[in-house]
Coordinates of C-alpha atoms (C1' of nucleotides) and ligand atoms in Angstrom, one line a residue:
Chain W
M1 CA 85.6 142.5 90.0
S2 CA 82.7 141.1 87.9
R3 CA 79.2 140.7 89.2
V4 CA 79.4 136.8 89.3
E5 CA 82.7 137.0 91.1
Q6 CA 81.3 139.3 93.8
D7 CA 78.3 136.9 94.0
I8 CA 80.6 134.0 94.7
R9 CA 82.5 135.9 97.4
D10 CA 79.3 136.8 99.0
K11 CA 78.2 133.2 99.1
F12 CA 81.5 132.2 100.6
R13 CA 81.4 134.9 103.3
R14 CA 77.8 134.1 104.2
S15 CA 78.5 130.4 104.5
G16 CA 81.5 130.7 106.7
Y17 CA 83.6 128.6 104.3
T18 CA 86.8 130.2 103.1
L19 CA 87.6 130.8 99.4
T20 CA 90.9 129.0 99.3
S21 CA 93.2 128.8 96.3
Q22 CA 92.2 125.2 95.7
R23 CA 88.5 126.1 95.6
R24 CA 89.2 129.1 93.3
A25 CA 91.2 126.7 91.1
V26 CA 88.2 124.4 90.9
L27 CA 86.0 127.3 89.9
D28 CA 88.5 128.4 87.3
A29 CA 88.7 124.9 85.8
L30 CA 84.9 124.8 85.6
R31 CA 84.8 128.2 83.9
D32 CA 87.5 127.2 81.4
S33 CA 85.9 123.9 80.6
D34 CA 83.3 123.6 77.9
G35 CA 80.5 123.3 80.4
H36 CA 79.9 120.1 82.3
P37 CA 83.1 118.4 83.4
S38 CA 83.5 115.5 85.7
A39 CA 85.5 115.7 89.0
E40 CA 88.3 113.8 87.3
E41 CA 88.4 116.3 84.4
I42 CA 88.4 119.2 86.8
Y43 CA 91.2 117.5 88.8
L44 CA 93.3 117.1 85.7
A45 CA 92.8 120.8 84.8
V46 CA 93.6 122.0 88.3
K47 CA 96.7 119.8 88.4
K48 CA 98.2 121.6 85.4
K49 CA 98.5 124.8 87.5
N50 CA 99.2 123.1 90.9
P51 CA 100.4 119.5 90.6
R52 CA 100.1 119.0 94.4
V53 CA 96.3 119.1 94.6
A54 CA 94.6 115.8 95.6
L55 CA 91.6 114.4 93.9
G56 CA 89.9 114.2 97.3
T57 CA 90.4 118.0 97.6
V58 CA 88.6 118.5 94.3
Y59 CA 85.7 116.4 95.5
Q60 CA 85.5 118.3 98.8
A61 CA 85.7 121.7 97.0
L62 CA 82.9 120.7 94.7
S63 CA 80.8 119.6 97.6
V64 CA 81.3 122.9 99.3
L65 CA 80.6 124.8 96.1
E66 CA 77.4 122.9 95.7
E67 CA 76.3 123.4 99.3
I68 CA 76.6 127.2 99.1
G69 CA 74.8 127.3 95.7
V70 CA 77.7 128.3 93.4
I71 CA 77.4 125.2 91.2
D72 CA 74.9 122.4 90.4
T73 CA 75.5 118.7 90.0
K74 CA 73.8 116.5 87.4
H75 CA 73.7 112.7 87.3
W76 CA 73.4 110.2 84.5
S77 CA 73.7 106.5 84.8
D78 CA 76.9 105.2 83.2
S79 CA 78.6 108.5 83.9
P80 CA 80.4 110.1 86.7
T81 CA 78.7 113.1 88.2
R82 CA 78.9 116.3 86.1
Y83 CA 79.3 119.8 87.5
D84 CA 77.7 122.9 86.1
L85 CA 78.3 126.6 86.8
N86 CA 74.8 127.3 85.5
T87 CA 72.6 127.1 88.5
E88 CA 69.5 128.2 86.7
P89 CA 67.0 125.4 86.3
H90 CA 67.6 124.0 82.9
C91 CA 67.8 120.7 81.0
D92 CA 71.1 119.1 79.9
I93 CA 71.5 116.2 77.4
R94 CA 74.4 113.7 77.5
C95 CA 75.8 111.9 74.4
V96 CA 75.8 108.2 75.0
R97 CA 78.7 107.7 72.6
C98 CA 81.2 110.4 73.7
G99 CA 79.9 111.6 77.0
R100 CA 79.6 115.3 75.9
V101 CA 76.9 117.3 77.7
D102 CA 75.0 120.3 76.3
E103 CA 72.1 122.3 77.4
I104 CA 68.7 122.0 75.7
P105 CA 67.4 125.6 75.4
D106 CA 63.8 126.8 75.7
V107 CA 62.5 123.8 77.6
D108 CA 59.4 124.8 79.4
L109 CA 57.6 122.0 81.2
G110 CA 56.0 124.3 83.7
D111 CA 57.0 123.7 87.2
L112 CA 57.6 120.0 87.4
H113 CA 57.6 120.0 91.1
S114 CA 54.1 121.6 91.4
R115 CA 52.7 119.5 88.6
L116 CA 53.7 116.2 90.2
Q117 CA 52.9 117.1 93.8
P118 CA 49.1 116.7 93.6
N119 CA 49.6 113.1 92.4
T120 CA 51.7 111.7 95.2
P121 CA 51.5 111.6 99.0
Y122 CA 55.3 112.1 99.1
E123 CA 56.6 115.6 99.8
I124 CA 58.6 116.2 96.7
T125 CA 62.1 117.6 97.2
E126 CA 63.6 117.1 93.7
A127 CA 62.3 116.6 90.2
A128 CA 64.7 116.6 87.3
L129 CA 64.8 115.5 83.7
V130 CA 67.5 113.1 82.6
V131 CA 68.0 113.2 78.9
E132 CA 70.4 111.1 76.7
G133 CA 71.0 111.1 73.0
I134 CA 73.6 111.1 70.3
C135 CA 75.4 114.4 69.6
P136 CA 75.9 115.8 66.1
A137 CA 79.6 114.9 66.0
C138 CA 78.8 111.2 66.9
R139 CA 76.1 110.9 64.3
T140 CA 78.1 109.2 61.6
Chain U
M1 CA 49.3 80.0 82.6
S2 CA 48.7 83.7 83.0
R3 CA 48.9 86.2 80.2
V4 CA 52.0 87.9 81.7
E5 CA 53.7 84.5 82.2
Q6 CA 53.1 83.6 78.6
D7 CA 54.4 87.0 77.5
I8 CA 57.6 86.4 79.5
R9 CA 58.1 82.9 77.9
D10 CA 57.6 84.5 74.5
K11 CA 60.2 87.1 75.1
F12 CA 62.7 84.5 76.2
R13 CA 62.0 82.2 73.2
R14 CA 62.3 85.1 70.7
S15 CA 65.5 86.3 72.3
G16 CA 67.3 82.9 72.3
Y17 CA 68.0 83.2 76.0
T18 CA 66.9 80.3 78.2
L19 CA 64.5 80.8 81.1
T20 CA 66.6 79.1 83.8
S21 CA 65.6 78.5 87.4
Q22 CA 67.8 81.3 88.6
R23 CA 66.2 83.8 86.1
R24 CA 62.8 82.5 87.2
A25 CA 63.8 83.0 90.8
V26 CA 64.8 86.6 90.1
L27 CA 61.5 87.2 88.5
D28 CA 59.6 85.7 91.4
A29 CA 61.6 87.8 93.9
L30 CA 60.6 90.9 91.9
R31 CA 57.0 89.8 91.9
D32 CA 57.0 89.1 95.6
S33 CA 58.7 92.4 96.5
D34 CA 56.7 95.6 97.0
G35 CA 57.8 97.0 93.7
H36 CA 61.2 98.4 93.2
P37 CA 63.9 96.3 94.8
S38 CA 67.7 96.7 94.3
A39 CA 69.9 93.9 93.1
E40 CA 71.0 93.2 96.6
E41 CA 67.4 92.9 97.9
I42 CA 66.6 90.6 95.0
Y43 CA 69.7 88.6 95.8
L44 CA 68.7 88.2 99.5
A45 CA 65.2 87.0 98.5
V46 CA 66.5 84.5 96.0
K47 CA 69.0 83.1 98.4
K48 CA 66.2 82.2 100.8
K49 CA 65.0 79.5 98.3
N50 CA 68.4 78.7 96.9
P51 CA 71.4 79.6 99.1
R52 CA 73.9 78.8 96.4
V53 CA 73.1 81.6 94.0
A54 CA 75.7 84.2 93.5
L55 CA 75.2 87.9 93.5
G56 CA 76.8 88.1 90.1
T57 CA 74.2 85.7 88.7
V58 CA 71.4 88.0 89.9
Y59 CA 73.1 90.9 88.1
Q60 CA 73.5 88.9 85.0
A61 CA 69.9 87.7 85.1
L62 CA 68.6 91.2 85.6
S63 CA 70.6 92.4 82.7
V64 CA 69.1 89.7 80.5
L65 CA 65.6 90.4 81.7
E66 CA 66.1 94.1 80.9
E67 CA 67.6 93.3 77.5
I68 CA 64.5 91.3 76.4
G69 CA 62.1 93.8 77.8
V70 CA 60.7 92.0 80.8
I71 CA 61.8 94.5 83.3
D72 CA 62.9 98.2 83.5
T73 CA 65.7 99.8 85.5
K74 CA 65.5 103.1 87.2
H75 CA 68.4 105.2 88.6
W76 CA 68.6 107.7 91.4
S77 CA 71.8 109.3 92.6
D78 CA 72.7 108.0 96.1
S79 CA 70.9 104.7 95.5
P80 CA 71.7 101.5 93.8
T81 CA 69.8 100.7 90.6
R82 CA 66.2 99.7 91.2
Y83 CA 64.4 97.1 89.1
D84 CA 60.7 97.3 88.0
L85 CA 58.4 94.7 86.6
N86 CA 56.2 97.5 85.3
T87 CA 57.6 98.3 81.9
E88 CA 54.9 100.8 81.0
P89 CA 56.3 104.3 80.8
H90 CA 55.5 105.8 84.2
C91 CA 57.0 108.0 86.9
D92 CA 58.5 106.7 90.2
I93 CA 59.4 108.7 93.3
R94 CA 62.1 107.7 95.8
C95 CA 62.1 108.6 99.5
V96 CA 65.4 110.3 100.4
R97 CA 65.0 109.1 104.0
C98 CA 64.2 105.4 103.8
G99 CA 64.8 104.6 100.1
R100 CA 61.2 103.4 99.4
V101 CA 60.1 103.8 95.8
D102 CA 56.4 104.3 94.7
E103 CA 54.8 105.1 91.4
I104 CA 53.3 108.5 90.8
P105 CA 50.0 107.9 89.0
D106 CA 48.3 110.0 86.3
V107 CA 51.4 111.8 85.2
D108 CA 51.0 113.1 81.7
L109 CA 53.7 115.3 80.4
G110 CA 52.9 114.5 76.9
D111 CA 55.6 112.6 75.1
L112 CA 58.8 114.0 76.6
H113 CA 60.9 112.7 73.8
S114 CA 59.1 114.5 71.1
R115 CA 58.7 117.7 73.0
L116 CA 62.4 117.9 73.7
Q117 CA 63.7 116.8 70.3
P118 CA 62.9 120.1 68.4
N119 CA 65.1 122.0 70.8
T120 CA 68.4 120.0 70.4
P121 CA 70.6 118.8 67.6
Y122 CA 71.2 115.6 69.5
E123 CA 69.2 112.6 68.5
I124 CA 67.4 111.9 71.8
T125 CA 67.4 108.2 72.9
E126 CA 66.1 108.5 76.4
A127 CA 64.2 111.1 78.5
A128 CA 63.2 110.3 82.0
L129 CA 61.9 112.0 85.1
V130 CA 63.8 111.5 88.3
V131 CA 61.8 112.4 91.3
E132 CA 62.7 112.4 95.0
G133 CA 60.8 113.2 98.1
I134 CA 59.8 112.2 101.6
C135 CA 57.3 109.4 102.0
P136 CA 54.3 109.6 104.3
A137 CA 55.9 107.2 106.8
C138 CA 59.0 109.3 107.0
R139 CA 57.2 112.6 107.4
T140 CA 57.4 113.0 111.2
Chain M
dT1 C1' 104.3 140.6 114.1
dG2 C1' 103.9 136.1 116.4
dC3 C1' 100.9 132.5 118.4
dC4 C1' 96.8 129.5 118.6
dA5 C1' 92.8 126.9 117.3
dA6 C1' 90.1 125.8 113.6
dA7 C1' 89.8 124.8 109.0
dA8 C1' 91.6 122.9 105.0
dC9 C1' 94.7 119.9 102.6
dA10 C1' 97.6 115.8 100.6
dG11 C1' 98.2 111.2 100.3
dG12 C1' 96.5 107.0 100.6
dA13 C1' 93.3 103.4 102.3
dA14 C1' 88.7 102.0 102.3
dT15 C1' 83.9 101.5 100.6
dC16 C1' 80.1 100.6 97.5
dG17 C1' 77.8 99.0 93.6
dT18 C1' 78.8 96.7 89.6
dT19 C1' 81.4 94.1 86.0
dA20 C1' 84.9 90.7 84.5
dT21 C1' 87.3 86.4 84.8
dT22 C1' 87.5 81.6 85.1
dA23 C1' 86.8 77.0 86.1
dG24 C1' 83.1 74.0 86.6
dT25 C1' 78.0 72.6 85.7
dT26 C1' 73.8 72.1 83.2
dG27 C1' 70.8 70.9 79.7
dA28 C1' 68.9 71.0 75.1
dA29 C1' 70.0 68.9 70.4
dC30 C1' 71.7 65.4 68.1
Chain B
dG1 C1' 74.5 58.7 76.0
dT2 C1' 77.6 62.4 73.9
dT3 C1' 78.5 66.9 72.8
dC4 C1' 78.9 71.7 73.1
dA5 C1' 77.2 76.1 73.9
dA6 C1' 75.0 78.5 77.5
dC7 C1' 74.9 79.2 82.1
dT8 C1' 76.5 79.5 86.9
dA9 C1' 79.4 80.2 91.4
dA10 C1' 83.1 82.1 93.3
dT11 C1' 86.0 85.5 93.5
dA12 C1' 88.9 89.1 91.7
dA13 C1' 88.9 93.6 89.7
dC14 C1' 87.0 98.0 88.7
dG15 C1' 85.6 103.1 88.8
dA16 C1' 83.7 106.7 91.4
dT17 C1' 83.5 108.5 95.7
dT18 C1' 84.3 108.9 100.6
dC19 C1' 87.0 108.4 104.7
dC20 C1' 91.0 108.7 107.6
dT21 C1' 95.4 110.6 109.4
dG22 C1' 99.0 113.4 109.9
dT23 C1' 100.5 118.0 108.1
dT24 C1' 99.8 122.6 106.4
dT25 C1' 97.4 126.8 106.0
dT26 C1' 94.3 130.3 107.6
dG27 C1' 92.0 134.0 110.1
dG28 C1' 91.5 136.0 114.8
dC29 C1' 93.8 138.1 118.2
dA30 C1' 97.4 139.4 121.9
Ligands
LIG201 MN1 74.0 122.8 82.1
LIG202 MN1 57.6 101.7 88.9
LIG203 ZN1 78.9 112.4 71.0
LIG204 ZN1 60.5 107.1 103.7

DNA sequence: TGCCAAAACAGGAATCGTTATTAGTTGAAC
DNA sequence: GTTCAACTAATAACGATTCCTGTTTTGGCA
């Protein structure tokens, strides 16, 4: 059993949630995708193996996986939520033409959170970069 | 007539759109709000003066105002789109408890766009900061 | 192994923010 | 004043997500 796999099992055990076949299938679909699928895309992939799964189950599985820290969610306007197995802090860019999402490597903006905190009386809980552009394939 | 007012008229004239009473009312509602209302909030404010306006008209007005550069839109997950009369590049933070939005002053991250561009083959079109936290009033 | 309660699921209805449709109104240009 | 494109009101439709209900599966335990 791989290290990540053991890590996932640990997170499930600690959380009290059970690693059901549906939740495993969602994880597998994420792993087999090219990185940042939507719930609908995951649903379609999962249905190929098990046609009885419901879309609502995929959403519920994703929310559990996020809660226990196995996956991250990313949001762009004009796009359904994307899910990411890479839970390290990193920056993703979305193509406004085809919807493809890729990571932008080597982005170091320091710790956004701590750089913004001195300038606001709010207690910052989240600070993220949302980046859009046109991917190489869509540049004509 | 104030400088901003003249500026708005210029933008309408140049665009070919007409500055109708409904669009003016949407602008007034934005100006009278405390900064970052949703379409629904703007709609409610506009309806007080003119009960016949439709929500769709508010959305259409806002989309025209954004297109000609009079207002900006900001997006957070778990919140309807917020509209902002301040079209200067700046950072806004949203309270996850009450939904209030305020600006974070003196944020200088350099030009995000040009700092990210060297690290991706995408042609970047948008780069924004999305920040959430708990406002002073909601800190118990 | 068989039973039970709790958790998870499938299917479908409901919700929310937003956009599209359509018929009617307005108002600037002639 | 007439005309015609732009605009509006009302309402239907939409996509993403959540909620609900009855059924199935699961893990704990006799
Ligand atoms: Mn990523
Ligand atoms: Mn602002
Ligand atoms: Zn593309
Ligand atoms: Zn608050």
